[in-house]
Coordinates of C-alpha atoms in Angstrom, one line a residue:
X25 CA -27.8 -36.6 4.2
X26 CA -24.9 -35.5 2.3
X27 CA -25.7 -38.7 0.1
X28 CA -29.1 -37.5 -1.1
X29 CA -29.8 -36.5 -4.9
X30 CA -29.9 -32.4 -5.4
X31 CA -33.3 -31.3 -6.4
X32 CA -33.9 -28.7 -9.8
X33 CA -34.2 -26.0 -6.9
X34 CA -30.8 -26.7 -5.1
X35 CA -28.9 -27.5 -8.5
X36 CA -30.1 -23.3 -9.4
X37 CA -28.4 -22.0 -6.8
X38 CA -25.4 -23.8 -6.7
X39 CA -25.4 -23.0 -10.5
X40 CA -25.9 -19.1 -9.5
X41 CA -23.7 -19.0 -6.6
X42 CA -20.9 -21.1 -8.2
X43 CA -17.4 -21.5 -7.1
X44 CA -17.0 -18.4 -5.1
X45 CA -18.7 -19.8 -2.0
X46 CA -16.8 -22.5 -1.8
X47 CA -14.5 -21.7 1.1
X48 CA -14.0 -22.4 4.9
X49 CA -13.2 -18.9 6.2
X50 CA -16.9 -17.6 7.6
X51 CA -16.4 -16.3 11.0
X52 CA -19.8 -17.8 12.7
X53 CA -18.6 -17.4 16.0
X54 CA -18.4 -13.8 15.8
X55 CA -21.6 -13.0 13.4
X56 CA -23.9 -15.5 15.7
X57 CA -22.6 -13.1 19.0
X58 CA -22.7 -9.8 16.7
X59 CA -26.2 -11.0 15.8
X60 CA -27.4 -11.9 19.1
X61 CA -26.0 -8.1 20.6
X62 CA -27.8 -6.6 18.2
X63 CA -31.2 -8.2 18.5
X64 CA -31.2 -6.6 22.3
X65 CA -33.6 -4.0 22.7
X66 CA -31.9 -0.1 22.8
X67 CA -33.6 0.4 26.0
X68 CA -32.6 -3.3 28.3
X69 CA -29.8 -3.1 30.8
X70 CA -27.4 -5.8 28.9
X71 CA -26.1 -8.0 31.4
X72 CA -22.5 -10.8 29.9
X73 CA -22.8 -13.9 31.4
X74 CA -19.6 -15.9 31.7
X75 CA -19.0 -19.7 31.6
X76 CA -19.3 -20.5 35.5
X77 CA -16.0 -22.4 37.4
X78 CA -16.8 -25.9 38.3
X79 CA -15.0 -25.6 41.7
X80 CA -15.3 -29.4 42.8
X81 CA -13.6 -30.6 40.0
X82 CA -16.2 -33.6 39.2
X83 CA -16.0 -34.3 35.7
X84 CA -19.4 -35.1 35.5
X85 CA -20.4 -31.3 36.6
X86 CA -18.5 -30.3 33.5
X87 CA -21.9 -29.1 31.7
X88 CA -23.3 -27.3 34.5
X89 CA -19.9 -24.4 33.4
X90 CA -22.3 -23.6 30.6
X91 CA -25.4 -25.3 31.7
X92 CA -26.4 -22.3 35.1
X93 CA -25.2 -18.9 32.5
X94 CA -28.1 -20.6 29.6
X95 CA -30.6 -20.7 32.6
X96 CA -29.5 -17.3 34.1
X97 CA -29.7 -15.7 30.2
X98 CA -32.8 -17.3 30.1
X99 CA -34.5 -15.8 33.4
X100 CA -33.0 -12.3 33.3
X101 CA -34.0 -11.8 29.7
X102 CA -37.5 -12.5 30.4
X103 CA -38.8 -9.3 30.9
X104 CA -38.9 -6.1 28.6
X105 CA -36.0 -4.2 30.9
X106 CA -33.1 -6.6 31.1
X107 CA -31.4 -8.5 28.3
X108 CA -28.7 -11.1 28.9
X109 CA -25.7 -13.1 26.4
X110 CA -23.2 -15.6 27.1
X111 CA -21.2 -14.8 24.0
X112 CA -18.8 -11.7 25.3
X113 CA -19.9 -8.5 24.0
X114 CA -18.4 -4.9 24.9
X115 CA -21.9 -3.5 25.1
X116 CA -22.3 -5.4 28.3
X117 CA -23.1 -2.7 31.4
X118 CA -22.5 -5.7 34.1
X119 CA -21.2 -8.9 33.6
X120 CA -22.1 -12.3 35.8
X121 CA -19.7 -14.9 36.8
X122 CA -19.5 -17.3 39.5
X123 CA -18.6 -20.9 40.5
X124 CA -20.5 -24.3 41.5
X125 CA -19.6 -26.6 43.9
X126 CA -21.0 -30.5 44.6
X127 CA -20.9 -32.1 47.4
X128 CA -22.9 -34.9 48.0
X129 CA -26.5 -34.6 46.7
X130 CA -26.3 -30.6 47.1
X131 CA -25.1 -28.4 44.6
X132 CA -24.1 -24.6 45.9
X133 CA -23.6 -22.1 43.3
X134 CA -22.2 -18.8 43.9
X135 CA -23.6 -16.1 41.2
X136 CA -21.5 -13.0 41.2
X137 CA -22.8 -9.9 40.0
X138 CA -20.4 -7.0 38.8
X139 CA -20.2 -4.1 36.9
X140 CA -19.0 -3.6 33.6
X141 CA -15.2 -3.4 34.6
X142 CA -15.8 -6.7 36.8
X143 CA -16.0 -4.8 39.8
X144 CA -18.1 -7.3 42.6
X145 CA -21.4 -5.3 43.5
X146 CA -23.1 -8.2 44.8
X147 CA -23.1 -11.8 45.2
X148 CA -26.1 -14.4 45.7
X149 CA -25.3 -18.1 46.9
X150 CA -27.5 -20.4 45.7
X151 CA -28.1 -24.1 47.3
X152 CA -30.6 -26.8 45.7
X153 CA -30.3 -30.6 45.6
X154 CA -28.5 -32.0 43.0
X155 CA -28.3 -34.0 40.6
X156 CA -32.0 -34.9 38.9
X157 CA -33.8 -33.1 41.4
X158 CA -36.2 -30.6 39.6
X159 CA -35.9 -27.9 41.9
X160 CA -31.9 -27.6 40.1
X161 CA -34.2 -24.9 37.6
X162 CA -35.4 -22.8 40.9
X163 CA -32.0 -21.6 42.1
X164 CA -30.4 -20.1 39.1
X165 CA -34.4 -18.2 39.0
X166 CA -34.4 -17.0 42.4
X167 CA -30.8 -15.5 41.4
X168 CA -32.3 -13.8 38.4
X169 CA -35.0 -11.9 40.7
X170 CA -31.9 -10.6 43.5
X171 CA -30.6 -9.6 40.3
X172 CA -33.4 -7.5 38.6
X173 CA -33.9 -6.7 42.3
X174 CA -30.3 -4.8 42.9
X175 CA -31.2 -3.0 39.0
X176 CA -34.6 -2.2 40.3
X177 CA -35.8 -3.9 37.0
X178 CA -38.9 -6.1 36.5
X179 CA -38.8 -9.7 35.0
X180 CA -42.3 -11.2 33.7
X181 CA -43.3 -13.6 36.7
X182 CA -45.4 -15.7 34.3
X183 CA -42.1 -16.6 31.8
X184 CA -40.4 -17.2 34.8
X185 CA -42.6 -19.9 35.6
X186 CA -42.6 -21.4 32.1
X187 CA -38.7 -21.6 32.2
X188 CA -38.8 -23.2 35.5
X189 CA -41.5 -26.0 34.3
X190 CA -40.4 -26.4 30.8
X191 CA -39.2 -29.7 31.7
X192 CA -39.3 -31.6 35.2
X193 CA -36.1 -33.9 33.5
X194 CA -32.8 -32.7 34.3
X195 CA -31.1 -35.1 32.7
X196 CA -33.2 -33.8 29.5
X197 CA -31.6 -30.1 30.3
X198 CA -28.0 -31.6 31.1
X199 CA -28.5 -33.5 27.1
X200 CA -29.6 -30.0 25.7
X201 CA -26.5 -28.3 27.2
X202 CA -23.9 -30.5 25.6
X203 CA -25.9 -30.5 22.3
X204 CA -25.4 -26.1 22.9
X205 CA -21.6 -26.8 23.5
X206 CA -21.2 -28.3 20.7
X207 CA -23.3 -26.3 18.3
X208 CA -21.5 -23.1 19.0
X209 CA -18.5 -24.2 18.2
X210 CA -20.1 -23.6 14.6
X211 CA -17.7 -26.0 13.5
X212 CA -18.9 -28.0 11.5
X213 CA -17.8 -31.7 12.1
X214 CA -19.4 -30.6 15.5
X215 CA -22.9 -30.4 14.2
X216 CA -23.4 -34.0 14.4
X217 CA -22.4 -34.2 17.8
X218 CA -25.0 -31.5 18.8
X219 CA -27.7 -33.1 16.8
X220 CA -27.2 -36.3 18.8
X221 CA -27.4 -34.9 21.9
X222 CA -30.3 -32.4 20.6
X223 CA -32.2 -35.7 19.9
X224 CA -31.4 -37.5 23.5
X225 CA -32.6 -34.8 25.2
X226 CA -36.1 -34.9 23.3
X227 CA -35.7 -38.5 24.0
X228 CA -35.6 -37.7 27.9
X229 CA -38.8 -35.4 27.6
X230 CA -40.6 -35.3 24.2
X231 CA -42.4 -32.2 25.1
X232 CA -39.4 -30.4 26.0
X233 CA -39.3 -27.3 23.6
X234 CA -35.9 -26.6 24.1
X235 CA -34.6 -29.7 22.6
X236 CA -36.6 -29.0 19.1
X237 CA -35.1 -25.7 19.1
X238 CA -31.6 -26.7 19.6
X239 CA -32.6 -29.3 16.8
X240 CA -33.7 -25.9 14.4
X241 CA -30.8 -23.9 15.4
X242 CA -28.4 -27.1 14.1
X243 CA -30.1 -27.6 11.4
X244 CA -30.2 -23.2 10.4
X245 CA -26.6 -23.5 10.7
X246 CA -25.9 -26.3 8.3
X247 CA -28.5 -24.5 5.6
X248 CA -26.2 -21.5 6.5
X249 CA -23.0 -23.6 6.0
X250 CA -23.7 -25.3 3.2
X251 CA -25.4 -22.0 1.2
X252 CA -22.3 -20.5 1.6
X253 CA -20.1 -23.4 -0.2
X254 CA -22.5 -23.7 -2.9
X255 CA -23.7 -27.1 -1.8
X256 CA -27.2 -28.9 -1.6
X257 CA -28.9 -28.0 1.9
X258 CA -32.3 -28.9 0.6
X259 CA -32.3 -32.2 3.1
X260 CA -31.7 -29.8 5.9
X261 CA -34.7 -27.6 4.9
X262 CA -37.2 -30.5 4.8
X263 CA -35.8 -32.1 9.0
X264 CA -36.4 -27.9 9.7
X265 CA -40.1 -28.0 8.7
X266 CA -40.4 -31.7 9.9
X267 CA -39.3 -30.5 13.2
X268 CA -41.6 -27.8 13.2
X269 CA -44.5 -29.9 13.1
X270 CA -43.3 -32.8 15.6
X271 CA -42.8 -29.4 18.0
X272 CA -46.2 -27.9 17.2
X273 CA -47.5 -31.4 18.0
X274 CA -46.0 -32.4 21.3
X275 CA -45.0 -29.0 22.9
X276 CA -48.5 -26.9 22.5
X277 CA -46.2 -23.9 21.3
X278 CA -46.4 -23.1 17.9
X279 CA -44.4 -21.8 15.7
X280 CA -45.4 -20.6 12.1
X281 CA -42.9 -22.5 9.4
X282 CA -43.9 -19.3 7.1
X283 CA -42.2 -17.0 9.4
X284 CA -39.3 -19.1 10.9
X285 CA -36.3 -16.8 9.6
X286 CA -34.5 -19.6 8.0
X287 CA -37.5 -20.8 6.0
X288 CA -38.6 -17.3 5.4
X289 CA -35.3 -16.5 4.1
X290 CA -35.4 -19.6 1.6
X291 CA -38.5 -18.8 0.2
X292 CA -37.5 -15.5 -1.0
X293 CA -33.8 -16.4 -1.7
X294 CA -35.0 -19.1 -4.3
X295 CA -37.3 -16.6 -5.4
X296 CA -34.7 -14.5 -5.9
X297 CA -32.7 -16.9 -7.7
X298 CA -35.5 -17.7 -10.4
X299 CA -36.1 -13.8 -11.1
X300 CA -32.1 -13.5 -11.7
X301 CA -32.1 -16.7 -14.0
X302 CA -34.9 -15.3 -16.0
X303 CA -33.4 -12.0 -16.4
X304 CA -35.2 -9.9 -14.0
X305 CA -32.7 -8.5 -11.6
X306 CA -35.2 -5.5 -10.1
X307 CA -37.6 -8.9 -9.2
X308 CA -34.6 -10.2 -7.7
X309 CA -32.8 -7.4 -5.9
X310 CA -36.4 -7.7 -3.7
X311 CA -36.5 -11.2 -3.4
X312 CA -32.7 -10.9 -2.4
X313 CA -33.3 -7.9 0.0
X314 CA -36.2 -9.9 1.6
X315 CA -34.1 -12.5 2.5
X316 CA -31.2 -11.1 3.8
X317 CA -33.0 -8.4 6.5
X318 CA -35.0 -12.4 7.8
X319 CA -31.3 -14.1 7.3
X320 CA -28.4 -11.3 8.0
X321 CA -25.2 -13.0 8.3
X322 CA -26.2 -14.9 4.8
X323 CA -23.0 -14.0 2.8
X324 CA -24.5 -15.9 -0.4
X325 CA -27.7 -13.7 -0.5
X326 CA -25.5 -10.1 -0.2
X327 CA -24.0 -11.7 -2.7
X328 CA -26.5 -12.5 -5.1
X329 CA -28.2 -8.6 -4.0
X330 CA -25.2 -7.1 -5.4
X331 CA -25.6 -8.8 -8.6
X332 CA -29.2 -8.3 -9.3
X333 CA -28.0 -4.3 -8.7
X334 CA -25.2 -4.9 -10.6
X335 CA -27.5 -6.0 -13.5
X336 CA -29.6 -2.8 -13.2
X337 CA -26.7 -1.0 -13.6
X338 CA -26.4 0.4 -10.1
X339 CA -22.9 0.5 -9.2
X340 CA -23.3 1.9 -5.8
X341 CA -25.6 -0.7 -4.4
X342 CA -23.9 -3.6 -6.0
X343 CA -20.5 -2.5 -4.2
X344 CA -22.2 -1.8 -1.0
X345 CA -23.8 -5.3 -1.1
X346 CA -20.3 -6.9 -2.3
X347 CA -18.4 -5.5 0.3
X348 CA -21.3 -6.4 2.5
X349 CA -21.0 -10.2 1.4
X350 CA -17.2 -10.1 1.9
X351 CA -17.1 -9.1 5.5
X352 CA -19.6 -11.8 6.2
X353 CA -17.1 -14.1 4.2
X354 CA -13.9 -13.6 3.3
X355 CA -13.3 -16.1 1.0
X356 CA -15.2 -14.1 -1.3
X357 CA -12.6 -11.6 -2.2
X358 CA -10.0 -14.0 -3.5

């Protein structure tokens, strides 16, 4: 992609955003898990879930460290009163670890429930057959329930269900956990790695949802990435709403392109961008503002805020918004 022409509308705001953006130095490990804490509801018990020990050894288990805490966030966060994260977070009021072992076509997986000081209150065992054997998605669910269980919390039975069935294809799951590894890395020369498994895991089950999400988040990250350097991310916007479609199509879940955060935030940062270039920064500080509360670790749009209020002579907001952009990038204050 990175050998495609720039269109008029990605030429503007590299024009706008210039030089500045050009450095390596945005910490998208820790805005992605600052993000993530604070998209939990106030009132949800917020449970950390820790990458699990693969106790056997095999190599070939390696996925399943990473691959049982995604399907444990996924089943406790279900309902309205629990919340779950794999990234660490000191909000966390119990924390989850545990360990996996395989021995010949079983798999045994101890879950380990604790408090927030990593005290053991409880733990549940776990045994399924193993590997490709669909019933691999019911043990780490019937783990969740003990779990809600012990907080005297309620998960939604129905999502439950629709976790547990999103795809009968484990291999499809085991594809969409390397293609996660990779991707939160946030590095970039690792984005290519995730996209390839993102893809071999829709290849294993085209209706798998999960896959075309993992495909979105990649490509949100490399918009993300590429905004911030002042480069053309224009092909990346086009595979987002491509992807969108070919998901509407073959999953029966649809998503609405006009409101996917990533999209949304384009709209109304190239919005943002004409106003600015045509003089009219109040336009602009709206566009701007728009697009940073649907994109908020987006250094280059508290950028461009602070200058629209810059331009209407508003000090005050135009430092807030600078200092704002910095912290989300600190390449921005050299």
């Amino acid at each position: 992609m990175a050998g495609l022409a720039m269109t008029p509308l990605t030429l503007l705001a590299v024009t706008i955003l210039g030089p500045a953006h050009a450095g390596e130095c945005v910490p998208f490990p820790t805005l992605f898990a600052k993000l993530a804490a604070e998209q939990v509801p106030a009132e949800a018990v917020l449970i950390e879930i820790r990458p699990f020990k693969n106790d056997t050894g095999q190599k070939g288990d390696e996925w399943l460290v990473q691959g049982i805490p995604h399907l444990l966030k996924r089943y406790l966060s279900s309902g309205s009163g629990l919340a779950a994260l794999t990234q660490p977070t000191e909000k966390a009021q119990y924390k989850i670890e545990g360990m996996f072992q395989h021995t010949q076509k079983w798999l045994r997986t101890f879950v380990q429930f604790k408090d927030s000081k990593g005290k053991m209150i409880a733990q549940f065992p776990v045994e399924t057959p193993y590997p490709l054997h669909k019933q691999f998605f019911s043990g780490p669910k019937d783990a969740a329930l003990q779990i809600s269980k012990k907080l005297e919390r309620e998960l939604d039975h129905a999502a439950l269900q629709a976790i547990e069935n999103e795809t009968s294809s484990v291999a499809a799951f085991q594809n969409l956990i390397k293609g996660r590894a990779a991707l939160e890395t946030y590095e970039p020369n690792q984005i290519e790695v995730a996209l390839i498994w993102f893809q071999e895991s829709r290849r294993e089950d085209h209706k798998f949802a999960s896959a075309y999400d993992g495909l979105l988040d990649a490509y949100s990250f490399l918009i993300l990435n590429h905004k911030q350097k002042g480069e053309a991310y224009q092909p990346y916007i086009e595979a987002i709403q491509n992807t969108i479609k070919e998901r509407n199509k073959r999953t029966g879940q649809t998503i609405d392109a006009a409101e996917y955060p990533i999209l949304k935030a384009h709209v109304h940062f190239v919005s943002g961008q004409r106003a600015l270039a045509k003089n009219m920064p109040a336009a602009a500080a709206k566009e701007f503002q728009a697009a940073l509360e649907a994109l908020p670790i987006d250094a280059a749009t508290a950028y461009a805020l602070s200058e629209s209020y810059a331009k209407l002579g508003n000090a005050k907001e135009a430092e807030k918004y600078r200092k704002h952009a910095e912290a989300l990038n600190p390449c921005l204050k050299k």
